[in-house]
Tab-separated table of C-alpha atoms and ligand atoms in Angstrom:
chain	number	residue	atom	x	y	z
A	1	UNK	CA	-24.683	1.814	15.002
A	2	UNK	CA	-26.711	3.515	12.249
A	3	UNK	CA	-25.587	4.069	9.178
A	4	UNK	CA	-28.937	5.437	7.655
A	5	UNK	CA	-27.247	8.773	6.018
A	6	UNK	CA	-24.385	7.001	4.690
A	7	UNK	CA	-26.756	4.240	3.061
A	8	UNK	CA	-28.923	7.204	1.456
A	9	UNK	CA	-25.698	9.035	0.042
A	10	UNK	CA	-24.620	5.701	-1.331
A	11	UNK	CA	-27.954	5.002	-3.220
A	12	UNK	CA	-27.357	8.728	-4.691
A	13	UNK	CA	-23.618	8.271	-5.507
A	14	UNK	CA	-24.666	5.094	-7.371
A	15	UNK	CA	-26.769	7.266	-9.702
A	16	UNK	CA	-23.839	9.200	-10.951
A	17	UNK	CA	-20.607	6.954	-10.146
A	18	UNK	CA	-20.306	3.413	-11.438
A	19	UNK	CA	-20.819	1.621	-8.232
A	20	UNK	CA	-20.980	4.768	-6.100
A	21	UNK	CA	-17.436	4.971	-5.513
A	22	UNK	CA	-14.331	6.136	-7.235
A	23	UNK	CA	-12.169	2.911	-5.917
A	24	UNK	CA	-13.516	-0.529	-6.028
A	25	UNK	CA	-12.645	-1.888	-2.840
A	26	UNK	CA	-14.423	1.034	-1.030
A	27	UNK	CA	-18.023	-0.159	-2.057
A	28	UNK	CA	-17.873	-2.845	0.828
A	29	UNK	CA	-18.774	-5.747	-1.917
A	30	UNK	CA	-16.632	-8.387	-0.141
A	31	UNK	CA	-18.041	-7.729	2.834
A	32	UNK	CA	-21.588	-6.951	2.121
A	33	UNK	CA	-23.786	-3.745	3.402
A	34	UNK	CA	-23.042	-0.415	2.239
A	35	UNK	CA	-20.098	1.819	2.658
A	36	UNK	CA	-19.587	4.545	5.190
A	37	UNK	CA	-19.527	7.988	4.069
A	38	UNK	CA	-17.045	9.725	6.243
A	39	UNK	CA	-17.548	13.468	7.319
A	40	UNK	CA	-14.217	14.413	8.521
A	41	UNK	CA	-11.700	12.936	10.673
A	42	UNK	CA	-8.847	13.659	12.919
A	43	UNK	CA	-6.056	11.643	14.658
A	44	UNK	CA	-7.048	7.998	15.138
A	45	UNK	CA	-10.848	8.596	14.369
A	46	UNK	CA	-13.024	8.826	11.615
A	47	UNK	CA	-16.653	10.772	11.781
A	48	UNK	CA	-19.166	9.550	9.394
A	49	UNK	CA	-22.260	11.054	7.995
A	50	UNK	CA	-24.303	9.664	10.820
A	51	UNK	CA	-22.416	10.712	13.526
A	52	UNK	CA	-20.708	7.559	14.363
A	53	UNK	CA	-16.967	7.902	15.390
A	54	UNK	CA	-14.778	4.949	14.500
A	55	UNK	CA	-11.219	4.180	15.247
A	56	UNK	CA	-9.412	3.827	12.026
A	57	UNK	CA	-7.246	1.208	10.683
A	58	UNK	CA	-6.737	1.966	7.257
A	59	UNK	CA	-5.437	5.460	7.176
A	60	UNK	CA	-6.475	6.186	4.109
A	61	UNK	CA	-4.702	3.091	3.125
A	62	UNK	CA	-1.453	4.043	4.490
A	63	UNK	CA	-0.841	7.430	3.818
A	64	UNK	CA	-1.622	8.995	7.247
A	65	UNK	CA	1.033	7.379	9.013
A	66	UNK	CA	0.841	10.341	11.819
A	67	UNK	CA	-2.966	10.324	11.462
A	68	UNK	CA	-6.037	12.362	10.277
A	69	UNK	CA	-5.459	16.138	9.628
A	70	UNK	CA	-2.329	16.313	11.105
A	71	UNK	CA	-1.714	19.898	12.050
A	72	UNK	CA	1.721	20.373	10.275
A	73	UNK	CA	0.831	18.868	6.988
A	74	UNK	CA	-2.520	20.849	7.316
A	75	UNK	CA	-1.070	23.787	7.700
A	76	UNK	CA	1.723	23.403	5.080
A	77	UNK	CA	-1.001	22.527	2.484
A	78	UNK	CA	-3.259	25.609	3.472
A	79	UNK	CA	-0.221	27.918	3.260
A	80	UNK	CA	0.749	26.887	-0.313
A	81	UNK	CA	-2.783	27.152	-1.314
A	82	UNK	CA	-2.905	30.852	-0.778
A	83	UNK	CA	-0.069	31.150	-3.252
A	84	UNK	CA	-1.380	29.321	-5.966
A	85	UNK	CA	-2.543	25.659	-6.553
A	86	UNK	CA	-0.951	24.859	-9.634
A	87	UNK	CA	1.302	26.362	-12.514
A	88	UNK	CA	2.813	23.878	-14.749
A	89	UNK	CA	6.244	25.165	-14.081
A	90	UNK	CA	9.037	24.102	-11.599
A	91	UNK	CA	9.057	25.412	-8.046
A	92	UNK	CA	11.478	24.965	-5.567
A	93	UNK	CA	9.764	22.696	-2.858
A	94	UNK	CA	9.989	19.955	-5.646
A	95	UNK	CA	13.701	19.823	-5.159
A	96	UNK	CA	13.268	20.078	-1.531
A	97	UNK	CA	11.167	17.048	-1.302
A	98	UNK	CA	13.271	15.497	-3.883
A	99	UNK	CA	16.455	16.223	-1.737
A	100	UNK	CA	14.983	14.919	1.268
A	101	UNK	CA	13.343	11.892	-0.030
A	102	UNK	CA	16.845	11.145	-1.584
A	103	UNK	CA	18.587	11.609	1.777
A	104	UNK	CA	16.211	8.873	3.333
A	105	UNK	CA	16.067	6.403	1.252
A	106	UNK	CA	18.894	3.651	0.025
A	107	UNK	CA	20.395	3.690	-3.323
A	108	UNK	CA	18.552	6.294	-5.042
A	109	UNK	CA	20.237	9.609	-6.474
A	110	UNK	CA	17.214	11.254	-8.396
A	111	UNK	CA	13.532	10.854	-8.034
A	112	UNK	CA	10.645	11.807	-10.380
A	113	UNK	CA	7.401	12.896	-8.856
A	114	UNK	CA	3.779	11.595	-10.328
A	115	UNK	CA	0.332	11.472	-8.935
A	116	UNK	CA	-0.287	8.090	-8.031
A	117	UNK	CA	1.156	4.452	-6.889
A	118	UNK	CA	-0.372	3.234	-10.462
A	119	UNK	CA	1.610	6.127	-12.512
A	120	UNK	CA	4.731	5.406	-10.273
A	121	UNK	CA	4.891	1.920	-11.220
A	122	UNK	CA	4.109	1.742	-14.528
A	123	UNK	CA	6.483	4.581	-15.169
A	124	UNK	CA	9.086	2.421	-13.538
A	125	UNK	CA	8.901	-0.397	-15.604
A	126	UNK	CA	8.627	1.727	-18.733
A	127	UNK	CA	12.192	3.189	-17.626
A	128	UNK	CA	13.217	-0.482	-16.780
A	129	UNK	CA	12.328	-1.467	-20.314
A	130	UNK	CA	14.161	1.753	-21.844
A	131	UNK	CA	17.268	1.315	-19.806
A	132	UNK	CA	18.085	-2.368	-20.380
A	133	UNK	CA	16.614	-2.579	-23.936
A	134	UNK	CA	14.199	-5.948	-22.889
A	135	UNK	CA	10.508	-6.071	-23.050
A	136	UNK	CA	9.131	-8.617	-20.354
A	137	UNK	CA	8.653	-8.062	-16.752
A	138	UNK	CA	8.205	-10.588	-13.767
A	139	UNK	CA	5.239	-9.807	-11.247
A	140	UNK	CA	3.704	-12.069	-8.552
A	141	UNK	CA	0.418	-13.278	-8.075
A	142	UNK	CA	-1.554	-11.282	-5.508
A	143	UNK	CA	0.961	-8.334	-5.717
A	144	UNK	CA	-0.859	-5.234	-6.891
A	145	UNK	CA	1.080	-2.217	-8.459
A	146	UNK	CA	-1.887	0.107	-9.808
A	147	UNK	CA	-4.181	-0.505	-12.477
A	148	UNK	CA	-2.150	0.005	-15.502
A	149	UNK	CA	-2.553	-2.757	-18.094
A	150	UNK	CA	0.855	-4.677	-17.655
A	151	UNK	CA	-0.068	-5.391	-13.865
A	152	UNK	CA	-3.650	-6.463	-14.228
A	153	UNK	CA	-2.393	-10.029	-14.498
A	154	UNK	CA	-3.323	-12.119	-11.137
A	155	UNK	CA	-3.331	-8.808	-9.334
A	156	UNK	CA	-4.362	-8.462	-5.950
A	157	UNK	CA	-6.238	-5.875	-3.751
A	158	UNK	CA	-9.579	-4.575	-5.157
A	159	UNK	CA	-8.828	-6.204	-8.478
A	160	UNK	CA	-8.955	-9.619	-6.958
A	161	UNK	CA	-12.000	-9.007	-4.517
A	162	UNK	CA	-13.805	-8.163	-7.411
A	163	UNK	CA	-13.263	-10.835	-9.221
A	164	UNK	CA	-11.033	-9.465	-12.311
A	165	UNK	CA	-7.380	-10.411	-11.449
A	166	UNK	CA	-7.015	-10.420	-15.362
A	167	UNK	CA	-9.172	-7.433	-16.068
A	168	UNK	CA	-11.225	-7.526	-19.651
A	169	UNK	CA	-9.295	-4.691	-21.679
A	170	UNK	CA	-5.774	-5.665	-21.153
A	171	UNK	CA	-4.726	-7.019	-24.654
A	172	UNK	CA	-3.213	-10.299	-24.932
A	173	UNK	CA	-0.286	-8.008	-26.496
A	174	UNK	CA	0.297	-6.780	-23.414
A	175	UNK	CA	-0.253	-9.529	-21.273
A	176	UNK	CA	2.034	-11.736	-22.516
A	177	UNK	CA	5.039	-9.595	-21.696
A	178	UNK	CA	4.047	-9.718	-17.889
A	179	UNK	CA	5.083	-13.457	-16.727
A	180	UNK	CA	3.853	-14.338	-13.359
A	181	UNK	CA	5.539	-15.893	-10.461
A	182	UNK	CA	4.643	-17.088	-6.873
A	183	UNK	CA	5.580	-15.100	-4.183
A	184	UNK	CA	8.040	-16.700	-1.626
A	185	UNK	CA	8.731	-19.376	-4.167
A	186	UNK	CA	11.909	-18.714	-5.777
A	187	UNK	CA	11.755	-21.975	-7.865
A	188	UNK	CA	9.018	-20.415	-9.791
A	189	UNK	CA	11.252	-17.569	-10.625
A	190	UNK	CA	14.078	-19.432	-11.714
A	191	UNK	CA	12.366	-21.280	-13.796
A	192	UNK	CA	10.592	-18.235	-15.626
A	193	UNK	CA	14.252	-16.703	-16.301
A	194	UNK	CA	15.471	-19.638	-17.766
A	195	UNK	CA	12.663	-19.885	-20.032
A	196	UNK	CA	12.756	-16.469	-20.889
A	197	UNK	CA	16.607	-15.694	-21.247
A	198	UNK	CA	17.791	-12.377	-21.891
A	199	UNK	CA	14.435	-11.013	-22.448
A	200	UNK	CA	13.400	-9.862	-18.996
A	201	UNK	CA	13.625	-6.153	-17.918
A	202	UNK	CA	12.651	-5.936	-14.207
A	203	UNK	CA	11.228	-7.793	-11.660
A	204	UNK	CA	8.653	-5.777	-9.459
A	205	UNK	CA	7.641	-7.089	-6.216
A	206	UNK	CA	5.905	-5.660	-3.249
A	207	UNK	CA	8.681	-6.269	-0.725
A	208	UNK	CA	6.289	-6.833	1.860
A	209	UNK	CA	3.132	-7.335	0.160
A	210	UNK	CA	-0.309	-5.384	1.413
A	211	UNK	CA	-2.521	-6.310	-1.459
A	212	UNK	CA	-3.236	-9.744	-0.458
A	213	UNK	CA	-3.218	-9.213	2.978
A	214	UNK	CA	0.049	-8.574	4.745
A	215	UNK	CA	2.462	-11.315	3.458
A	216	UNK	CA	6.068	-11.388	4.524
A	217	UNK	CA	8.956	-12.343	2.131
A	218	UNK	CA	10.951	-14.845	3.424
A	219	UNK	CA	14.972	-14.090	3.872
A	220	UNK	CA	15.951	-16.909	1.267
A	221	UNK	CA	13.108	-15.491	-1.123
A	222	UNK	CA	13.959	-11.629	-1.099
A	223	UNK	CA	17.848	-12.266	-1.049
A	224	UNK	CA	17.644	-15.294	-3.859
A	225	UNK	CA	15.568	-12.672	-6.206
A	226	UNK	CA	18.107	-9.951	-5.551
A	227	UNK	CA	20.815	-12.631	-6.663
A	228	UNK	CA	19.093	-13.939	-9.580
A	229	UNK	CA	18.164	-10.256	-11.053
A	230	UNK	CA	22.309	-9.160	-10.658
A	231	UNK	CA	23.214	-12.544	-12.164
A	232	UNK	CA	20.696	-12.094	-15.038
A	233	UNK	CA	20.814	-8.325	-15.550
A	234	UNK	CA	17.423	-7.675	-14.508
A	235	UNK	CA	16.330	-4.758	-12.593
A	236	UNK	CA	14.657	-5.311	-9.558
A	237	UNK	CA	11.897	-3.021	-8.660
A	238	UNK	CA	10.530	-2.461	-5.338
A	239	UNK	CA	7.286	-1.321	-5.332
A	240	UNK	CA	7.153	0.470	-1.734
A	241	UNK	CA	3.921	2.323	-2.576
A	242	UNK	CA	2.845	0.995	0.675
A	243	UNK	CA	6.247	0.287	2.716
A	244	UNK	CA	7.984	3.428	1.989
A	245	UNK	CA	8.579	5.628	4.551
A	246	UNK	CA	6.309	3.397	6.682
A	247	UNK	CA	8.411	0.718	7.501
A	248	UNK	CA	11.182	2.977	8.297
A	249	UNK	CA	12.923	5.881	7.057
A	250	UNK	CA	14.277	3.913	4.350
A	251	UNK	CA	11.116	1.799	3.839
A	252	UNK	CA	11.298	-2.016	2.951
A	253	UNK	CA	15.217	-1.803	1.394
A	254	UNK	CA	16.242	-1.045	4.814
A	255	UNK	CA	14.050	-3.012	6.802
A	256	UNK	CA	14.803	-6.237	4.772
A	257	UNK	CA	18.580	-4.928	4.365
A	258	UNK	CA	18.268	-5.676	0.383
A	259	UNK	CA	19.297	-3.202	-2.535
A	260	UNK	CA	16.383	-2.457	-5.227
A	261	UNK	CA	17.349	-0.930	-8.563
A	262	UNK	CA	14.325	1.112	-8.913
A	263	UNK	CA	11.996	2.345	-6.227
A	264	UNK	CA	8.416	3.249	-6.446
A	265	UNK	CA	6.485	5.214	-3.799
A	266	UNK	CA	2.816	6.556	-3.160
A	267	UNK	CA	1.133	7.133	-0.306
A	268	UNK	CA	3.043	8.453	2.838
A	269	UNK	CA	5.397	10.614	0.477
A	270	UNK	CA	2.217	12.617	-0.120
A	271	UNK	CA	1.181	13.286	3.246
A	272	UNK	CA	-2.457	12.268	2.128
A	273	UNK	CA	-2.426	14.312	-1.180
A	274	UNK	CA	-2.122	12.378	-4.351
A	275	UNK	CA	1.565	11.892	-4.741
A	276	UNK	CA	3.404	8.850	-6.413
A	277	UNK	CA	7.286	8.909	-7.472
A	278	UNK	CA	9.876	6.438	-8.586
A	279	UNK	CA	13.740	6.826	-8.007
A	280	UNK	CA	16.791	5.047	-8.842
A	281	UNK	CA	20.463	5.327	-8.817
A	282	UNK	CA	21.731	8.512	-11.342
A	283	UNK	CA	22.865	5.852	-13.968
A	284	UNK	CA	19.258	4.727	-14.690
A	285	UNK	CA	17.078	7.928	-14.015
A	286	UNK	CA	19.406	9.925	-16.871
A	287	UNK	CA	17.632	7.704	-19.221
A	288	UNK	CA	14.159	9.729	-18.518
A	289	UNK	CA	13.087	12.544	-20.784
A	290	UNK	CA	14.029	15.154	-20.757
A	291	UNK	CA	17.556	14.037	-19.917
A	292	UNK	CA	16.903	10.722	-21.743
A	293	UNK	CA	14.690	9.079	-24.307
A	294	UNK	CA	12.155	7.307	-22.065
A	295	UNK	CA	9.113	9.396	-22.158
A	296	UNK	CA	7.077	10.270	-18.970
A	297	UNK	CA	5.346	13.528	-17.920
A	298	UNK	CA	2.193	15.251	-15.829
A	299	UNK	CA	0.477	18.621	-15.662
A	300	UNK	CA	-0.230	18.135	-12.155
A	301	UNK	CA	3.508	16.244	-11.483
A	302	UNK	CA	5.044	18.285	-8.503
A	303	UNK	CA	1.900	19.973	-7.888
A	304	UNK	CA	2.860	22.538	-5.084
A	305	UNK	CA	-0.147	21.544	-2.756
A	306	UNK	CA	0.973	17.907	-2.888
A	307	UNK	CA	4.719	18.736	-2.520
A	308	UNK	CA	3.797	21.008	0.694
A	309	UNK	CA	2.210	17.846	2.133
A	310	UNK	CA	4.775	15.598	1.342
A	311	UNK	CA	7.360	17.586	2.702
A	312	UNK	CA	5.446	18.548	6.028
A	313	UNK	CA	5.021	14.849	6.397
A	314	UNK	CA	8.643	13.361	5.503
A	315	UNK	CA	10.378	16.103	7.741
A	316	UNK	CA	8.570	14.987	10.799
A	317	UNK	CA	9.572	11.293	10.072
A	318	UNK	CA	13.150	12.220	9.183
A	319	UNK	CA	13.010	14.338	12.357
A	320	UNK	CA	11.311	11.877	14.708
A	321	UNK	CA	12.337	8.137	13.297
A	322	UNK	CA	11.513	7.077	16.657
A	323	UNK	CA	7.782	6.981	15.337
A	324	UNK	CA	8.294	4.047	13.140
A	325	UNK	CA	9.464	1.750	16.444
A	326	UNK	CA	6.409	3.005	18.506
A	327	UNK	CA	4.436	2.103	15.607
A	328	UNK	CA	5.900	-1.255	15.249
A	329	UNK	CA	5.172	-1.965	19.130
A	330	UNK	CA	1.504	-0.565	18.859
A	331	UNK	CA	1.192	-3.285	16.064
A	332	UNK	CA	3.182	-6.298	18.128
A	333	UNK	CA	0.806	-5.304	21.101
A	334	UNK	CA	-2.353	-5.445	18.863
A	335	UNK	CA	-0.965	-8.975	17.304
A	336	UNK	CA	-0.266	-10.526	20.805
A	337	UNK	CA	-3.678	-9.319	21.997
A	338	UNK	CA	-5.712	-10.385	19.227
A	339	UNK	CA	-3.545	-13.996	19.209
A	340	UNK	CA	-4.996	-14.166	22.727
A	341	UNK	CA	-8.176	-13.505	22.326
A	342	UNK	CA	-8.645	-15.631	19.142
A	343	UNK	CA	-6.875	-18.479	20.665
A	344	UNK	CA	-9.230	-18.610	23.304
A	345	UNK	CA	-12.220	-18.445	21.116
A	346	UNK	CA	-10.728	-21.402	19.424
A	347	UNK	CA	-10.935	-20.316	15.882
A	348	UNK	CA	-8.635	-21.014	13.173
A	349	UNK	CA	-6.497	-17.997	11.896
A	350	UNK	CA	-3.094	-16.421	11.233
A	351	UNK	CA	-1.959	-13.115	11.696
A	352	UNK	CA	0.848	-11.592	9.279
A	353	UNK	CA	2.684	-8.495	10.607
A	354	UNK	CA	5.676	-6.487	9.688
A	355	UNK	CA	6.249	-3.080	11.163
A	356	UNK	CA	3.172	-1.144	11.515
A	357	UNK	CA	1.391	-3.576	8.809
A	358	UNK	CA	-0.874	-6.213	9.585
A	359	UNK	CA	-3.620	-8.458	8.524
A	360	UNK	CA	-6.058	-11.488	10.342
A	361	UNK	CA	-6.489	-14.257	8.102
A	362	UNK	CA	-9.373	-16.962	9.058
A	363	UNK	CA	-7.514	-20.318	7.985
A	364	UNK	CA	-5.381	-22.908	9.615
A	365	UNK	CA	-2.476	-22.644	6.981
A	366	UNK	CA	0.376	-19.827	7.280
A	367	UNK	CA	-0.308	-17.356	4.557
A	368	UNK	CA	2.733	-16.993	2.565
A	369	UNK	CA	1.492	-16.181	-0.788
A	370	UNK	CA	-1.739	-15.530	-2.805
A	371	UNK	CA	-2.717	-19.077	-2.730
A	372	UNK	CA	-2.815	-19.292	0.911
A	373	UNK	CA	-4.271	-16.200	1.215
A	374	UNK	CA	-7.304	-16.934	-0.786
A	375	UNK	CA	-8.188	-20.033	1.154
A	376	UNK	CA	-9.046	-17.898	4.048
A	377	UNK	CA	-12.806	-18.113	5.029
A	378	UNK	CA	-14.524	-15.209	3.878
A	379	UNK	CA	-17.486	-15.625	5.877
A	380	UNK	CA	-15.915	-15.537	9.040
A	381	UNK	CA	-14.110	-12.526	7.796
A	382	UNK	CA	-17.345	-10.800	6.940
A	383	UNK	CA	-18.636	-11.519	10.599
A	384	UNK	CA	-15.203	-10.167	11.822
A	385	UNK	CA	-15.349	-6.993	9.763
A	386	UNK	CA	-18.955	-6.213	10.684
A	387	UNK	CA	-18.971	-7.137	14.488
A	388	UNK	CA	-15.783	-4.880	14.622
A	389	UNK	CA	-17.779	-2.144	12.356
A	390	UNK	CA	-20.601	-2.345	14.848
A	391	UNK	CA	-18.396	-1.283	17.805
A	392	UNK	CA	-16.970	1.187	16.291
A	393	UNK	CA	-13.570	-0.407	14.638
A	394	UNK	CA	-12.834	0.526	11.182
A	395	UNK	CA	-10.986	-2.306	9.134
A	396	UNK	CA	-10.261	-3.032	5.826
A	397	UNK	CA	-13.414	-4.100	3.918
A	398	UNK	CA	-11.643	-7.122	2.232
A	399	UNK	CA	-9.402	-9.660	3.290
A	400	UNK	CA	-6.677	-8.998	0.574
A	401	UNK	CA	-5.950	-5.669	2.235
A	402	UNK	CA	-3.398	-4.560	5.338
A	403	UNK	CA	-4.137	-2.798	8.144
A	404	UNK	CA	-1.920	0.655	8.181
A	405	UNK	CA	-1.380	1.731	11.962
A	406	UNK	CA	-1.017	5.499	12.526
A	407	UNK	CA	0.830	7.130	15.072
A	408	UNK	CA	-2.229	8.947	16.615
A	409	UNK	CA	-3.415	5.381	17.750
A	410	UNK	CA	-3.441	5.728	21.700
A	411	UNK	CA	-3.087	2.819	23.890
A	412	UNK	CA	-6.539	3.255	25.060
A	413	UNK	CA	-7.887	3.080	21.217
A	414	UNK	CA	-6.009	-0.345	21.009
A	415	UNK	CA	-7.577	-1.987	24.109
A	416	UNK	CA	-10.918	-0.499	22.510
A	417	UNK	CA	-10.144	-2.562	19.879
A	418	UNK	CA	-9.347	-5.662	21.505
A	419	UNK	CA	-12.212	-5.323	23.677
A	420	UNK	CA	-14.291	-5.081	20.832
A	421	UNK	CA	-12.805	-8.312	19.278
A	422	UNK	CA	-13.534	-10.360	22.826
A	423	UNK	CA	-17.104	-9.164	22.644
A	424	UNK	CA	-17.558	-10.928	19.015
A	425	UNK	CA	-19.247	-14.213	18.407
A	426	UNK	CA	-18.431	-15.971	14.945
B	523	HOZ	N1	-6.246	0.004	-3.713
B	523	HOZ	C1	-6.027	0.687	-2.639
B	523	HOZ	C2	-5.915	-0.390	-1.506
B	523	HOZ	N2	-4.805	-1.540	-1.699
B	523	HOZ	C3	-7.500	1.130	-2.438
B	523	HOZ	C4	-7.466	2.349	-2.675
B	523	HOZ	C5	-8.851	2.759	-2.315
B	523	HOZ	O1	-9.847	2.313	-2.512
B	523	HOZ	O2	-9.011	4.224	-1.727
């Protein structure tokens, strides 16, 4: 495939935008080459500036669970836009989306809308600190909760891809309050809790991780985490930015059968527009301004266009919950077929999958945490990524990301993807 126009556009972008992109992982640094510039998209396909059609496995990094330019979502946005795009005043549709989200997700009574997953997680931690009166938080290496200061400590996603899991610019003062545990290692949590008795406000975790590839928590680990938090009066924050409204109506809480105390959302809840949210039981949410003293605000929070997209998206998922099952089946089919092909090729690999999230790691060992994920062979990953791209398959351009399947992917698309893998030489 030719990407001349994308390359020219990237060159021009680099003159005015740092690295030519507005979010680092898009720059293809982990896989080499120039990023693809999208012209438009529809259903399961991206159409780039050079006229190539690509089968899309990132779905805008998760939000587009029903495929690109999904008509009910687009129509809802158009209708709303005609009536004004932002007021900085309350609108009825905010309550409609809040009511629907609260009805779908376990353990939440109230929800606050923000503009991104980053905002949701940073505000959730502030709320946890305000509620408990404690300062420290525990996060897990390789988990990524957006780019606010407290979370750029051994962060996953683009932060690790670009070699700044602990970013310059984060002060020692902030970093000292973020304590680092290992994913799937309960003992590491026990040790930190014991060494910081009565000082920890919250444990924040991606309940199914998607920012070091897809990583699944063991039952023992995730249940144990819940127990430690309950025993020690620590709030358990599930960062469901990726998993919320994707692993099922009730997200990871429902899929793993675990109750969290505060939930963070982004991606699917905005239907492809910039929406984040955090939610909890009333007892916790009443601490938030203007009801309580924990401050949080935003001019574009609850923006009517974003709310319209989110409402159209969640309504569809609420009415057709079988979508989650169908997506999981498609993902399982892809997994089984990739197993067959890669086994035949005799390549060392591991595939992790949960619901419609999946990732391929080129390593002999099972991938259960950041350390094992980082052992993946990146040269192999680059060949795989570019080989698939050449055959019209768009995968995440970094091994530290999950794929997100969307409902528009047909059996034919999946088979085209499997044939592309068959044709690869590593
Ligand atoms: N941090 C996102 C993936 N985990 C990438 C966002 C983007 O580059 O669009």
